[in-house]
Structure formats: C-alpha cells, structure tokens
Coordinates of C-alpha atoms in Angstrom, one line a residue:
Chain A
X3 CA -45.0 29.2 30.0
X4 CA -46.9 26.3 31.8
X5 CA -48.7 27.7 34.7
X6 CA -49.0 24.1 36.3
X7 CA -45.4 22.7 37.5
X8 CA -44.7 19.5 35.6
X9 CA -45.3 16.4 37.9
X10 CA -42.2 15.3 39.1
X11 CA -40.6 12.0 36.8
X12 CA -40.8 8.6 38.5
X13 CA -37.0 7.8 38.9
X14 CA -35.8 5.4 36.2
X15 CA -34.9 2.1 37.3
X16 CA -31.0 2.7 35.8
X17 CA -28.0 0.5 36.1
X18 CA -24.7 1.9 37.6
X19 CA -22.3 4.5 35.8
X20 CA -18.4 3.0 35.5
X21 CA -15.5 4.9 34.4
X22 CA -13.5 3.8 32.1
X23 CA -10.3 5.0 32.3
X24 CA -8.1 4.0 29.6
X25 CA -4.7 4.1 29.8
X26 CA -1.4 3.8 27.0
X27 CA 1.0 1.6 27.8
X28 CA 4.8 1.9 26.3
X29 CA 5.2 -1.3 25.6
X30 CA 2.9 -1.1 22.5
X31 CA 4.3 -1.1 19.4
X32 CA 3.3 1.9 17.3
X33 CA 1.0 1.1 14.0
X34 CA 3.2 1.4 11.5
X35 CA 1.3 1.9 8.1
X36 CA -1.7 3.7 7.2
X37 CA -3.2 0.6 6.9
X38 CA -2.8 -0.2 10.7
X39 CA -4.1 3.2 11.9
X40 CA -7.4 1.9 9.6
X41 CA -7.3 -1.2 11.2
X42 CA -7.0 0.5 15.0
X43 CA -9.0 3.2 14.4
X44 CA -12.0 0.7 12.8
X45 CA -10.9 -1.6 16.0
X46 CA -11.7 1.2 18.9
X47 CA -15.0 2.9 16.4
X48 CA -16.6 -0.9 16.8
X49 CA -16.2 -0.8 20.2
X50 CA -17.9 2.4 20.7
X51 CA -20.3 1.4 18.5
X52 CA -21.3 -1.5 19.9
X53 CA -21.3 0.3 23.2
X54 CA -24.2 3.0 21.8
X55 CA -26.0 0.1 20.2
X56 CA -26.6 -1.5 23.7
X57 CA -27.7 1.7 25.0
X58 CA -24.8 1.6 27.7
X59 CA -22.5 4.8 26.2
X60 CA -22.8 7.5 28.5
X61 CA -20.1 9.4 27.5
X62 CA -16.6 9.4 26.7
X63 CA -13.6 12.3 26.4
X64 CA -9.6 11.8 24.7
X65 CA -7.5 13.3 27.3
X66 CA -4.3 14.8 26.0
X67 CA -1.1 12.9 25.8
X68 CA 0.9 13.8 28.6
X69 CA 1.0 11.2 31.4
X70 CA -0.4 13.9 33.4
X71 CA 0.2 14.4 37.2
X72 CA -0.5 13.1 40.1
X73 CA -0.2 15.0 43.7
X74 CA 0.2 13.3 47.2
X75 CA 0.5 14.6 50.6
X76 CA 3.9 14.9 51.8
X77 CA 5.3 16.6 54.9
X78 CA 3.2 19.7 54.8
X79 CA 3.6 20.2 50.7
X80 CA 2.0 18.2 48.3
X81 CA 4.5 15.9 45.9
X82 CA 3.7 16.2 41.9
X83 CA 4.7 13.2 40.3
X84 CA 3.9 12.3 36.4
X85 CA 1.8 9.2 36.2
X86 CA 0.0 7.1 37.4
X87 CA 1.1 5.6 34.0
X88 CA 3.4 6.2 31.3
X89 CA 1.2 7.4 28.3
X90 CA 2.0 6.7 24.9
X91 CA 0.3 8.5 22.6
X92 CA -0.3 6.0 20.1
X93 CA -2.8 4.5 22.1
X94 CA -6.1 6.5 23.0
X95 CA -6.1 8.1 26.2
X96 CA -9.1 8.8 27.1
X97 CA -12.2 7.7 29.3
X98 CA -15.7 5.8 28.6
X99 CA -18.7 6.5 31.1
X100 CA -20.7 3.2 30.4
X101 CA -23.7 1.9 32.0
X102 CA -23.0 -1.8 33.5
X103 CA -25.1 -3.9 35.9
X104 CA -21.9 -4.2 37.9
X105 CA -18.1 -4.6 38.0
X106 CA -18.0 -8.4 36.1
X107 CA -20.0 -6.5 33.3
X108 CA -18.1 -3.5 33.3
X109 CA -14.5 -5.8 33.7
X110 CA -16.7 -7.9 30.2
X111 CA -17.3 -4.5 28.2
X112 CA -13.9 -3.6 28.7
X113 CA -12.3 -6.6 27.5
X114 CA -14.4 -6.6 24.6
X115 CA -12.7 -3.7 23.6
X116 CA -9.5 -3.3 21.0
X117 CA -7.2 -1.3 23.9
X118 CA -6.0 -4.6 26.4
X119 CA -4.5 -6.1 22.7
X120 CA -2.9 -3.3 21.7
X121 CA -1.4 -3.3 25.0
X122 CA -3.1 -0.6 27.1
X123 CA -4.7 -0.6 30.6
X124 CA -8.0 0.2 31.8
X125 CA -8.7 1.3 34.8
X126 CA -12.4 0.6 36.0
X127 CA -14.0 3.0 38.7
X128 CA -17.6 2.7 39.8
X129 CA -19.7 6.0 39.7
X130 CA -21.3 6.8 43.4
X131 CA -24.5 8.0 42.3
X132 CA -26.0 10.3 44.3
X133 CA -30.0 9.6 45.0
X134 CA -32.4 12.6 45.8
X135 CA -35.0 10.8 48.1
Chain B
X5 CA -24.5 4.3 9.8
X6 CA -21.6 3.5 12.7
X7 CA -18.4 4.9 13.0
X8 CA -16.6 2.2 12.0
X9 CA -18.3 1.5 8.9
X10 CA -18.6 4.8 7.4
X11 CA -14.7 4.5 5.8
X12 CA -13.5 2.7 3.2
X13 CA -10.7 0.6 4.5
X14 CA -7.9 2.2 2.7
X15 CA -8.8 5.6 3.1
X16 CA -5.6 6.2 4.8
X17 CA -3.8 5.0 2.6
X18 CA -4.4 7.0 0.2
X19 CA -4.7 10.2 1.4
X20 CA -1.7 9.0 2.9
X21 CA 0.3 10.0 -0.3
X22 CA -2.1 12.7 -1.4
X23 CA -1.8 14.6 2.1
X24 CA 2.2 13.6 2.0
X25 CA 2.9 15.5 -1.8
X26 CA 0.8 18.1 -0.2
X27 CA 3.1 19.0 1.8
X28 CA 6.3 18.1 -0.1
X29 CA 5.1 20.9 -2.3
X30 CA 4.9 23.4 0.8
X31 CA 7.7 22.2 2.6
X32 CA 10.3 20.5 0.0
X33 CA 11.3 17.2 -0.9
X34 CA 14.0 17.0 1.9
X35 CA 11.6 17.6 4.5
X36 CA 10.0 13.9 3.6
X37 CA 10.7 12.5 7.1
X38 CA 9.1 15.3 8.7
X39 CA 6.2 14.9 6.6
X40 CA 5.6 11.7 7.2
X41 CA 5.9 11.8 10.8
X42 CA 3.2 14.3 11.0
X43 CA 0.9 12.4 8.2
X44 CA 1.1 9.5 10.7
X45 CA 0.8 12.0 13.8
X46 CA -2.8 13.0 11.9
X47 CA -3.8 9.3 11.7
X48 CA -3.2 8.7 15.7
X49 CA -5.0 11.9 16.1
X50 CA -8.2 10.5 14.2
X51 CA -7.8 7.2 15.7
X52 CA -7.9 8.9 19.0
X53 CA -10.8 11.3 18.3
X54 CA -13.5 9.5 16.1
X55 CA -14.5 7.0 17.5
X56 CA -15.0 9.3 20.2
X57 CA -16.6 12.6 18.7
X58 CA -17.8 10.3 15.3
X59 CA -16.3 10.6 12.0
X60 CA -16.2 14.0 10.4
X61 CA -18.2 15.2 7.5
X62 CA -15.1 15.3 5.0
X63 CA -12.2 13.0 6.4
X64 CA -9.7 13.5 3.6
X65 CA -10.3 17.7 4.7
X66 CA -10.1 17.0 8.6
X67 CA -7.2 14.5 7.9
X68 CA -5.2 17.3 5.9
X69 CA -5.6 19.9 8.4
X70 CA -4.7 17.4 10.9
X71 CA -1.6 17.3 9.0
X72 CA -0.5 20.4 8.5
X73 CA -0.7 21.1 11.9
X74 CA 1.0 18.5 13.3
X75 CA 3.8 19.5 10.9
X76 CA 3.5 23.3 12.2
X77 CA 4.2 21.6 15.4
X78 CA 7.0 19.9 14.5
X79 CA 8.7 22.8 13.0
X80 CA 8.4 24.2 16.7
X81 CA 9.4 21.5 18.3
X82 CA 13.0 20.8 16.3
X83 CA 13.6 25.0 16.5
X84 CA 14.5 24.0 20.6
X85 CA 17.7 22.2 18.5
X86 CA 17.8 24.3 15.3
X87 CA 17.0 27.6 14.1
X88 CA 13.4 28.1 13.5
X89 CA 12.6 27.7 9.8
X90 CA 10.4 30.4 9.6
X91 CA 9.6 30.1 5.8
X92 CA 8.2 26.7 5.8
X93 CA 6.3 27.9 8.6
X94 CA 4.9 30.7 6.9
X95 CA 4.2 28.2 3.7
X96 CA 2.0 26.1 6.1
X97 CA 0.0 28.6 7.9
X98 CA -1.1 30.2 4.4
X99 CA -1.7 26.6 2.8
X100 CA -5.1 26.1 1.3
X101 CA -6.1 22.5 2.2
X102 CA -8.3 22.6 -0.5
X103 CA -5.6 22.7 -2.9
X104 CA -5.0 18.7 -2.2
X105 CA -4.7 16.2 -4.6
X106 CA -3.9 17.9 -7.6
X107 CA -2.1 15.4 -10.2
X108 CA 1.1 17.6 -10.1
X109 CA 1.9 17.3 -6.8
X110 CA 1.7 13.4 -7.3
X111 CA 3.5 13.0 -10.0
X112 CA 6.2 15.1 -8.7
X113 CA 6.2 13.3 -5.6
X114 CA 6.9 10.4 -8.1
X115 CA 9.8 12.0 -9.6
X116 CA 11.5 12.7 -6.6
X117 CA 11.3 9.3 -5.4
X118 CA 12.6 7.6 -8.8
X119 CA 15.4 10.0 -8.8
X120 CA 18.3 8.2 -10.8
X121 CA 20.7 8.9 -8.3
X122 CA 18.6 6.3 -6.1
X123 CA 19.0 2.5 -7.0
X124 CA 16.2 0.7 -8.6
X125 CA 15.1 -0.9 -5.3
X126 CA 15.5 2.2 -3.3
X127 CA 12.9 4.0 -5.5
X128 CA 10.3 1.3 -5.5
X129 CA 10.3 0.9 -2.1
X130 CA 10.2 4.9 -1.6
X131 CA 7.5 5.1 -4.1
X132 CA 5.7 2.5 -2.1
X133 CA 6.2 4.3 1.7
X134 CA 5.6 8.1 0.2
X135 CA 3.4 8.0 -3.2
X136 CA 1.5 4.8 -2.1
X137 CA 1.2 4.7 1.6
X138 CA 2.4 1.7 2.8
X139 CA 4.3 0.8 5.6
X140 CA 7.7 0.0 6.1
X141 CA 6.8 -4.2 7.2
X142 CA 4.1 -4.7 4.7
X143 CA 7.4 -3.1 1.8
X144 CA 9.5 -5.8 4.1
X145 CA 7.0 -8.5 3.3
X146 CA 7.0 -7.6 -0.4
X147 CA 10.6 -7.5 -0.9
X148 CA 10.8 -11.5 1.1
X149 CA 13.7 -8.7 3.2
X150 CA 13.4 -7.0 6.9
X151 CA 11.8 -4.5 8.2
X152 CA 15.0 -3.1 9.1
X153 CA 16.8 -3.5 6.1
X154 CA 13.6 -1.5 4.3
X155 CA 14.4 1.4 6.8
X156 CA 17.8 1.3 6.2
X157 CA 17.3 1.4 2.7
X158 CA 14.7 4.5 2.7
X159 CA 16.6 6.4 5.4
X160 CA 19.5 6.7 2.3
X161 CA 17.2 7.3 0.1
X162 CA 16.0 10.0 1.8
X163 CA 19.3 11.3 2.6
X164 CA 20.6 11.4 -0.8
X165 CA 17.2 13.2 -1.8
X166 CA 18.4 15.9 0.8
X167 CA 21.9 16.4 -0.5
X168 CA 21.3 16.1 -4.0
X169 CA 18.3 19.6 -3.2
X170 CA 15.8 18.3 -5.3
X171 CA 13.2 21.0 -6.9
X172 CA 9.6 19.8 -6.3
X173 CA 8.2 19.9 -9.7
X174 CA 8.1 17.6 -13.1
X175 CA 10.7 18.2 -15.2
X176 CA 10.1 19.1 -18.7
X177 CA 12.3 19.4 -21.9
X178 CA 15.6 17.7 -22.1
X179 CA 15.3 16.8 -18.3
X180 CA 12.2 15.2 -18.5
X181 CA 13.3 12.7 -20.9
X182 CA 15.9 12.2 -18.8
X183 CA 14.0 11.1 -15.7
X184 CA 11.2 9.8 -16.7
X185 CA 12.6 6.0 -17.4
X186 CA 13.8 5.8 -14.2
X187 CA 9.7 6.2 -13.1
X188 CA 8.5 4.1 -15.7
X189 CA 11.2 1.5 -14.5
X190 CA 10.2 1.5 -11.0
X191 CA 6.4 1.2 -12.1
X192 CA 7.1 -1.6 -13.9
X193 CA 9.6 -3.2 -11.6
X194 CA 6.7 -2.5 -8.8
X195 CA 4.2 -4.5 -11.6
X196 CA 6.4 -7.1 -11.6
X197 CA 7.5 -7.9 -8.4
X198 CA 3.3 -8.1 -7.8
X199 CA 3.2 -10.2 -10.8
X200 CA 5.2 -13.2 -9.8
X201 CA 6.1 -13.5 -6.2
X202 CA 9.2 -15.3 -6.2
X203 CA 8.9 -17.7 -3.6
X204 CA 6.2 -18.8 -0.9
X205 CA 2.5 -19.4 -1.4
X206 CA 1.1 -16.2 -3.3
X207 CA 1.4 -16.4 -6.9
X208 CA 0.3 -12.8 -7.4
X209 CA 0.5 -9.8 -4.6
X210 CA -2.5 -8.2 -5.8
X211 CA -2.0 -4.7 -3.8
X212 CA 1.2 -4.2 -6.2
X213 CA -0.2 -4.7 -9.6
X214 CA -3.2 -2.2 -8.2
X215 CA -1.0 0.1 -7.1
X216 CA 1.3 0.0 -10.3
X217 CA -1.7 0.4 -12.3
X218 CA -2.5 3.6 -10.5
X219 CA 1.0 4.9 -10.5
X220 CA 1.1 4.2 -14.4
X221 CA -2.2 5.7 -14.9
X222 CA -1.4 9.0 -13.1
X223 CA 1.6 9.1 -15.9
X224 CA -0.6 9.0 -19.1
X225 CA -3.4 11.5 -17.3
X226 CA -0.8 14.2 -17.2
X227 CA 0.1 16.2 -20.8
X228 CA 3.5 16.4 -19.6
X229 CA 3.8 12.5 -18.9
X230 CA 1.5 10.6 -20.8
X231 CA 4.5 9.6 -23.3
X232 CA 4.7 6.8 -25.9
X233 CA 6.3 4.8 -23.2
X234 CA 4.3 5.7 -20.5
X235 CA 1.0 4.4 -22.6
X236 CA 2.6 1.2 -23.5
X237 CA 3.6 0.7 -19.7
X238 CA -0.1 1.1 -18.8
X239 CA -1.5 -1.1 -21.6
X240 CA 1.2 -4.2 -20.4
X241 CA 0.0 -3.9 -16.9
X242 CA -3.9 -3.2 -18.0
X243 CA -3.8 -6.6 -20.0
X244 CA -1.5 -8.8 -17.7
X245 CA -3.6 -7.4 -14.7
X246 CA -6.8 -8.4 -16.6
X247 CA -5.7 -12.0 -16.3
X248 CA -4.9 -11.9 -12.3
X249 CA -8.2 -13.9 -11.2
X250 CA -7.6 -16.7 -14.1
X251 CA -4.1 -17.1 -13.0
X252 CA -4.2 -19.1 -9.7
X253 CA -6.8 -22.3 -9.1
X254 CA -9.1 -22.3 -6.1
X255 CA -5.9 -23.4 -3.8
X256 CA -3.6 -21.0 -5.6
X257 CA -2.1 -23.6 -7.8
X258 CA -0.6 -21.9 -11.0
X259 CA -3.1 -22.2 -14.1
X260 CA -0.9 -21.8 -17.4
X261 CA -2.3 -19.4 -20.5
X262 CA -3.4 -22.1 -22.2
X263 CA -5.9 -23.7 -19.1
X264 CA -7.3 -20.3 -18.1
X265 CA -10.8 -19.9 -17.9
X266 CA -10.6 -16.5 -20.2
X267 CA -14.1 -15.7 -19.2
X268 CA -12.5 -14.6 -15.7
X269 CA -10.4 -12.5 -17.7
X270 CA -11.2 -8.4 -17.0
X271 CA -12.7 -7.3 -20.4
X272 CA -13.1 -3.3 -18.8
X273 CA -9.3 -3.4 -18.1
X274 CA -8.8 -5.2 -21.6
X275 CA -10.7 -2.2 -23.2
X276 CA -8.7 0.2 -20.8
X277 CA -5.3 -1.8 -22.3
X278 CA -6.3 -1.6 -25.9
X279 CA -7.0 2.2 -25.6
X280 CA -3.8 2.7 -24.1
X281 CA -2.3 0.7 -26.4
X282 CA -3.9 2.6 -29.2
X283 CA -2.3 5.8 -27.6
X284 CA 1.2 4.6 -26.7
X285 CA 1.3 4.4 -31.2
X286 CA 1.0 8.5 -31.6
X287 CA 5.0 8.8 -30.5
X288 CA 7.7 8.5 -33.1
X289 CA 9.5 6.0 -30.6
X290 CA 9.2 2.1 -30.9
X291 CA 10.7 1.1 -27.4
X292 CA 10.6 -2.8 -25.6
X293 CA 7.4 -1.8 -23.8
X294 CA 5.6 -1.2 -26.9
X295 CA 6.3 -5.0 -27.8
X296 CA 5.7 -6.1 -24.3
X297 CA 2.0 -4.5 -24.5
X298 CA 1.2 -5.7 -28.2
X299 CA 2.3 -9.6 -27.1
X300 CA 0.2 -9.2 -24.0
X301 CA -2.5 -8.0 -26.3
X302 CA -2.5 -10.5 -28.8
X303 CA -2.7 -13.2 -26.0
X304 CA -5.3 -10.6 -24.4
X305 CA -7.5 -10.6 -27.6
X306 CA -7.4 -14.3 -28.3
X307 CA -10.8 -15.7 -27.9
X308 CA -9.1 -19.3 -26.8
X309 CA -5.7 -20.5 -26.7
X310 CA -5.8 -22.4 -30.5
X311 CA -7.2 -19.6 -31.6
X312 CA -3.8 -17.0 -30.5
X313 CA -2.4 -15.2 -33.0
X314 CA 0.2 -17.3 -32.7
X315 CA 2.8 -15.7 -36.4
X316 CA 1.3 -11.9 -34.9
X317 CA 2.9 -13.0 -31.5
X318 CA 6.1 -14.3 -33.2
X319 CA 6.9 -11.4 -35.1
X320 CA 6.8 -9.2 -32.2
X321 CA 9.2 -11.3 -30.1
X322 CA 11.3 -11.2 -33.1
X323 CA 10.7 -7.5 -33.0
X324 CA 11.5 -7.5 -29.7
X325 CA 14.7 -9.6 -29.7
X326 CA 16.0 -6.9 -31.3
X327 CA 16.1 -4.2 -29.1
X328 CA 16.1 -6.6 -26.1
X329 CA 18.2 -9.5 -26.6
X330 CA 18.2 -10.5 -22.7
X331 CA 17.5 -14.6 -22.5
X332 CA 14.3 -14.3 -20.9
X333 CA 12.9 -12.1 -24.2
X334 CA 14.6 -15.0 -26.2
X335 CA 13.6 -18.0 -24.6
X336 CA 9.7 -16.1 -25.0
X337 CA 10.9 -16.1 -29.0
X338 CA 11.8 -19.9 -28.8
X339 CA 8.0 -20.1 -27.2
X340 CA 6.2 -18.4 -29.4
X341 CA 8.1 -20.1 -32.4
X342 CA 7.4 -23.6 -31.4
X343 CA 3.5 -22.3 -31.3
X344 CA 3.6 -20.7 -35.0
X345 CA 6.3 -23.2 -36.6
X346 CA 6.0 -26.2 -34.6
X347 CA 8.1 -27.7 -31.5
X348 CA 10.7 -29.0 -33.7
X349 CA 12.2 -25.9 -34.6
X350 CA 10.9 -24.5 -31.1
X351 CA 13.2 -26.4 -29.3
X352 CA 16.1 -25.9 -31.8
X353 CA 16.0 -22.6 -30.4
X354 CA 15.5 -23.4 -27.0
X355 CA 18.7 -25.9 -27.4
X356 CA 20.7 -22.8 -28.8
X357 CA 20.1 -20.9 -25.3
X358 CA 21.3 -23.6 -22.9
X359 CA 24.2 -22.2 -22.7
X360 CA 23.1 -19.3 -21.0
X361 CA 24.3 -19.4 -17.8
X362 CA 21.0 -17.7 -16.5
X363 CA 18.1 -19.7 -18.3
X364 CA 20.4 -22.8 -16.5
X365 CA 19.4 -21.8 -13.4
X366 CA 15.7 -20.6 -14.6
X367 CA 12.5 -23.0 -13.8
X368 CA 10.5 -21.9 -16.7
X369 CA 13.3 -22.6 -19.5
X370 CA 13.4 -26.2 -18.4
X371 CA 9.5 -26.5 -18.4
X372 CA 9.3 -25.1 -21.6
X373 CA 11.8 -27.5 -23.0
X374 CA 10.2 -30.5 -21.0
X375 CA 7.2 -29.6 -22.8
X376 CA 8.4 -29.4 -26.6
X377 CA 9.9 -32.5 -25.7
X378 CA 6.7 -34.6 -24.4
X379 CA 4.6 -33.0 -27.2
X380 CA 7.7 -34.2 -29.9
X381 CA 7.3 -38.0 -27.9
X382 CA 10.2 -38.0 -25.9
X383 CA 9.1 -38.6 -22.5
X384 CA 12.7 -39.9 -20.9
X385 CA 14.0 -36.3 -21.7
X386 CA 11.6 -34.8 -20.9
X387 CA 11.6 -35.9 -17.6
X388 CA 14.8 -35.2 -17.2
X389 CA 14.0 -31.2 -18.3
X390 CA 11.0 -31.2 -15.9
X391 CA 13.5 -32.5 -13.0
X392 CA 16.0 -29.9 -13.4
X393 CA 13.0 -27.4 -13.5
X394 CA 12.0 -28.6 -9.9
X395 CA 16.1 -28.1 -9.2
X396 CA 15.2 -24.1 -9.8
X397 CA 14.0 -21.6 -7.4
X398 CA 10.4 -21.5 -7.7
X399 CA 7.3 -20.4 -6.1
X400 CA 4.8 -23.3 -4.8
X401 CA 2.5 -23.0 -7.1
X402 CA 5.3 -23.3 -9.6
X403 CA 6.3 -26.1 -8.1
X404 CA 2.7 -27.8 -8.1
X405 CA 2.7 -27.5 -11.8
X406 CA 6.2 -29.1 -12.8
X407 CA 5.8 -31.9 -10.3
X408 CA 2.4 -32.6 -12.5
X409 CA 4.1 -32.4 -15.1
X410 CA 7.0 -34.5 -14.4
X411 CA 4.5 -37.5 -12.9
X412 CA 2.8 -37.1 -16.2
X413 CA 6.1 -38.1 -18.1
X414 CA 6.0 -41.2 -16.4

C-alpha cells in the first residue's frame, strides 16, 4: 500500500476522440461467395489494423442488426421511429472511437476505410471531452 | 500478426463445404438452402465481429458454431410459417462441432449433389456451390452463362434433391456402383471444363482443375470409394494438372506438347499420378479412364517430345477406340498414329473422319491435318486446313497458334 499519494500525471497532450458511426446501407449488394466474405472481412480487418498501427483506435463495438430506434418529442409523448437508417446486415454496424487531429482527418480515416465502397454511411461525431482543470 | 493477415484467403471457402456437410448430416440433404443461408449468415457474423474483437483462436471451430446457430435460428424463425421442426432442432443443440470434417460427410455431400436424377450440369454446378464453396457469379463465370441462369439451375437441383428424400450417406453394394459414375463424371467434367476454357482469354481456370483434384482425391482416400475408376480419374487429372504452368506462354498464348518447357512440369503431382495410376490396376475393370491416365502418363514420363513413347501411346488409343469410339478419341488415334507410323498414314486416318459432322466443326481436327499436311510438303492444303481451323470456335490463345501457323504456310 503506498503511504505517499502518487503525484498527480501531467495531462497528456491528446488529440480529439471522433465517433464513428457506421451505418448499412440497402442498396449494397450482399457478398455472394465465401470468397467475398474473405475479401470484406480482410477489407474492414486492414482498416482496423491500420487504425491500431497509427496509434489512433480507441475503441470500437458491432451493434446488432436492427435499424434500431429513434425517439422525438411530440405533443406531450415521445414518437419511436426505426432509423435513422435502414440497416442491412451485411454490412458492419457498428462504431469506431478513433483519435484524429480534427474533422478533415477524421472525414480522411474514414474514407480510407472499405464501408463507403461497399455502400454504407458513416456518420462522424466529435467527442466533447471533458477537462478537469 | 494483424487481423487481416492471420487467414489464409480461402479459408472460407473451405470450411464453407466442410461446415455445409456438417450440417447436411444433422439436418438432411433437403434442408441444403437452409444450410447455406446460415453458413453464409456465419461468415457476415465474422466479418462483422473480427476485425472488431480480433480473429479467434480456432476460426474453422468459431465459424462452425457460428453456423449451427444461425441455423438454430432459422428453424425458429420459419416455425412463425410452419410447424416447428423440433427434431432437427434437437439434432443441432446436441451436435458436437468437433465432429467436422470427417471424410464421410464430404463425400456424401458429394453424392447427393451428383445424384443421377440431376443433369450433368446441374451436379457440377451443385458440387461447386455446396461441396466446394463457390458462389453462384464466380459458377456463372465458369459456365461463360448468368448468374441467374446458375440459380435457376441449382434451385431445381435442390428441389429435385427434396422430392426424390435423399438418405445422407454413401451408398455401398449394388447402389454404390450405381452412383458413383455419375461423381466421377461430374469430377471429370468439372476437370475439364478448368482444362480448356472454351472461349475468351484464359486457357486454363486453374481454381477448377484444383478443385477437381481435391474432389477426386477425397474419392480414392475413402475404402468405400477409392475404385479402379476413381484411381484412374485422379492419376488423368494428377498428370494433365502437372502440365498447367507449361501450357500457356508469358501472355497466355497456347504452348503445344511438343514446345513445353517440361522442366515446369509438376514432378510431385507426376509421382502423385503414377501412384494412382499404379492403384487404379488392382480392379478387375479396364474402363476409358484407365486409358485416358496411361496416355497422359506416357506423355507425362517422356523426358522430351522425340523421345514419347510414341507405339506405347498408339496402342492405348487403339485400346481406347475400342471402348470409346467418340471422334474426338479417334482423331487422338489418327495423332498418335502419324507420330509412331508417320504422317502419311496419319492423315489417311484423319481423311477417313472428315465426314464427321462434329470434328467439321472442331478447331483442333483441322490443325492437326494442316499439320500432317505441311510436314508431308503440301503447304497450299495446308493452308487451307489451317483456315478452316480459324473458321472454328476457339479460345484466343487457340486462335494465336493457328494464325501462326497459317502465316507460316505462306
């Protein structure tokens, strides 16, 4: 047990956290082969790959493959609707947490990934870190 | 190592058919749709997760699994329209995974798919989707056809697997020998339609011949299978497969036997060809195939093309024309001939088939007659044989070669 509290760590000079949020879209076609999957699933493992090897993967989660829901206000009751966007589960659905220096890097990672060509979306949200001073 | 190098690229593939006979054992050979669905429902799982989480310790394991319960959950999802099947449920949740990959299951796999009652395309291109894991375009792309005419062509294959209630097991006994042309047909049609790509710029599809090799391989590794025939199917494709590299020049062009660097030849799958060979000799049966191997082996064993057994070759084809008089085996005859006898009486034989309504029509009878013809010194007719080659569907690098040939004449 250390009897002296730990001096406190100098704050790292980080880059921002970004979300990446991606999306299926339905007007992928699915792979069709064994061969494709291979070719997809070697496509999206570069990606993350690369993203380790540059130090910037935070994190990342597959999210199921229903569109899920989304709620809005509406005369006293909140409306469900499915969405934002029509999943299709042949593309990944999931999010990335990735360090970037700032939206154009984030928008560059993104598009260096597999998902845009096999027709999915991204959606690209920065993270508001919150600083103890 | 990173995630996406640590699989071999056609991992998928195969577990593909080991995952898919897997299952046909559980869940019966008319449940193949299903089982494919939830095979490919494993691979988008993967795909999804891995690159993600990284690649699991055993794939081929998590990939079964994977499998078997995205077939559980199809089960659940069709009882909202049909009865539950609770049987092939209860099969499923007391499957042992490990149990993958046995030979049996394979090879029964095969036999359902080469059922006679399916035509010879519809069990090649079955074979190919189930047993070999390809997909429905690249069988399109095989068979120069649509990807849509493939489906069509598997879904009644499928159906007529459903109605005729196939048992999933090889036959044996009376039945056995029954069935088992009809697989050592489609192996060998499967070889050949790798072999010799009918038209466009590949001479040889390379992922066929592999694959037809395999397939024949798995036939002579089983006691129940590994038949005369069957080892004289593997030997033909072991020693015409050895010669795949040495076939096509650097831009694809054909190379003939006779200009083939036989140093690229395979000597491993040579050996592999002559032990096969050796084996297919134990049955009491003499069938075409057993011909077919020992003329690809005397051409396989031939240190250089003067030196080809060339009255060994003859015989056989004479042999052969015997139990197989179709014009393609006799024009062969007519070849070999004008090699052990001369072209002289070579292309008295030759002469004797052009009647044949399909060597008329067939590039490689007119080549071979426009040859016997320019080594005899009669370049005029010659000519005249290599044009009504070119007038013959051929592929480009057939093409290449007879319009050398022809300017040569000149």
């Amino acid at each position: 047990m250390a009897l002296v509290p730990e001096p406190p760590v100098p704050r790292k000079l980080t880059m921002p956290n970004f979300i990446l949020l991606l999306h299926g879209n339905s007007g992928g076609t699915p792979p069709d082969s064994p061969d494709e999957y291979m070719a997809m699933f070697k496509a999206y493992a570069g990606w993350a790959d690369r993203m380790r090897a540059e130090g910037r993967y935070k994190g990342g989660e597959k999210l199921t493959d229903e569109p899920g829901k989304v709620m809005r206000p509406k005369a006293g009751r909140a409306a469900v609707t499915d969405g934002p966007y029509a999943e299709s589960k042949e593309l990944l659905g999931g999010f990335f947490v990735i360090a970037a220096k700032d939206y154009d890097e984030a928008c560059t990672v993104a598009e260096s990934g597999p998902h845009l060509g096999y027709g999915g979306t991204i959606e690209i949200r920065q993270i508001h870190e919150i600083h103890e001073s | 190592m990173t995630a996406a190098d640590a699989l071999v690229d056609d991992l998928f593939r195969r577990e593909a058919g080991r995952i898919a006979a897997w299952l046909a054992r559980l869940l019966g050979a008319g449940r193949l749709d299903l089982i494919e669905d939830a095979v490919q429902d494993a691979f988008g799982a993967a795909v999804a997760r891995w690159p993600l989480d990284g690649v699991p310790d055993r794939p081929a394991a998590w990939l079964t699994i994977a499998a078997r319960n995205k077939a559980l959950d199809r089960l659940k999802r069709e009882a909202r329209l049909e009865p539950f099947d609770e049987s092939a449920a209860w099969r499923l949740g007391f499957s042992n995974p490990e149990e993958i990959g046995r030979l049996d299951d394979t090879l029964a796999l095969m036999f359902v798919a080469c059922h006679p009652a399916l035509d010879p395309d519809e069990q090649t291109m079955l074979t190919l989707k189930t047993v070999c894991g390809f997909g429905v375009a690249e069988i399109a792309r095989a068979y120069l056809t649509t990807a849509e005419a493939v489906t069509q062509r598997l879904v009644r294959a499928k159906r007529k697997i459903r109605d005729l209630g196939l048992r999933f097991e090889i036959p044996e006994g009376p039945e056995l020998a029954s069935r088992l042309p009809a697989l050592v047909a489609a192996i060998y049609l499967l070889f050949n339609g790798g072999y010799t790509a009918r038209t466009g710029a590949a001479l040889t599809a390379p992922d066929l011949c592999a694959e037809a090799l395999r397939l024949a391989e798995l036939l002579t590794a089983h006691r129940v299978t590994a038949t005369g025939e069957a080892q004289a199917l593997a030997a033909l494709i072991c020693f015409h497969h050895a010669r795949s590299a040495a076939r096509a020049g650097e831009t694809g062009e054909l190379i003939l036997l006779a200009d083939q660097d036989r140093g690229r030849w395979d000597r491993t799958l040579i050996e592999r060809g002559s032990a096969h060979l050796q084996a297919s000799m134990t049955g009491e049966e003499l069938t075409s195939l057993h011909l077919e191997a020992a003329i690809a082996s005397v051409h396989a064993v031939a240190p250089c093309f003067e030196a080809t057994d060339w009255a060994g070759l003859a015989h056989f084809y004479r042999l052969l024309e015997e139990l197989k008089p179709t014009p393609i085996v006799r024009l062969n005859a007519a070849i070999a001939c004008a090699q052990a006898e001369g072209p002289a009486p070579g292309l008295a034989r030759l002469d004797v088939l052009a009647e044949t309504r399909k060597l008329a029509g067939y590039a490689l009878y007119h080549a071979a007659r426009g040859d016997l013809l320019s080594r005899l010194g009669r370049p005029i007719e010659a000519a005249a044989a290599f044009t009504a080659a070119l007038d013959c569907p051929a592929n480009d690098a057939e093409r290449d070669h007879l319009a050398r040939k022809l300017a040569a004449c000149r």
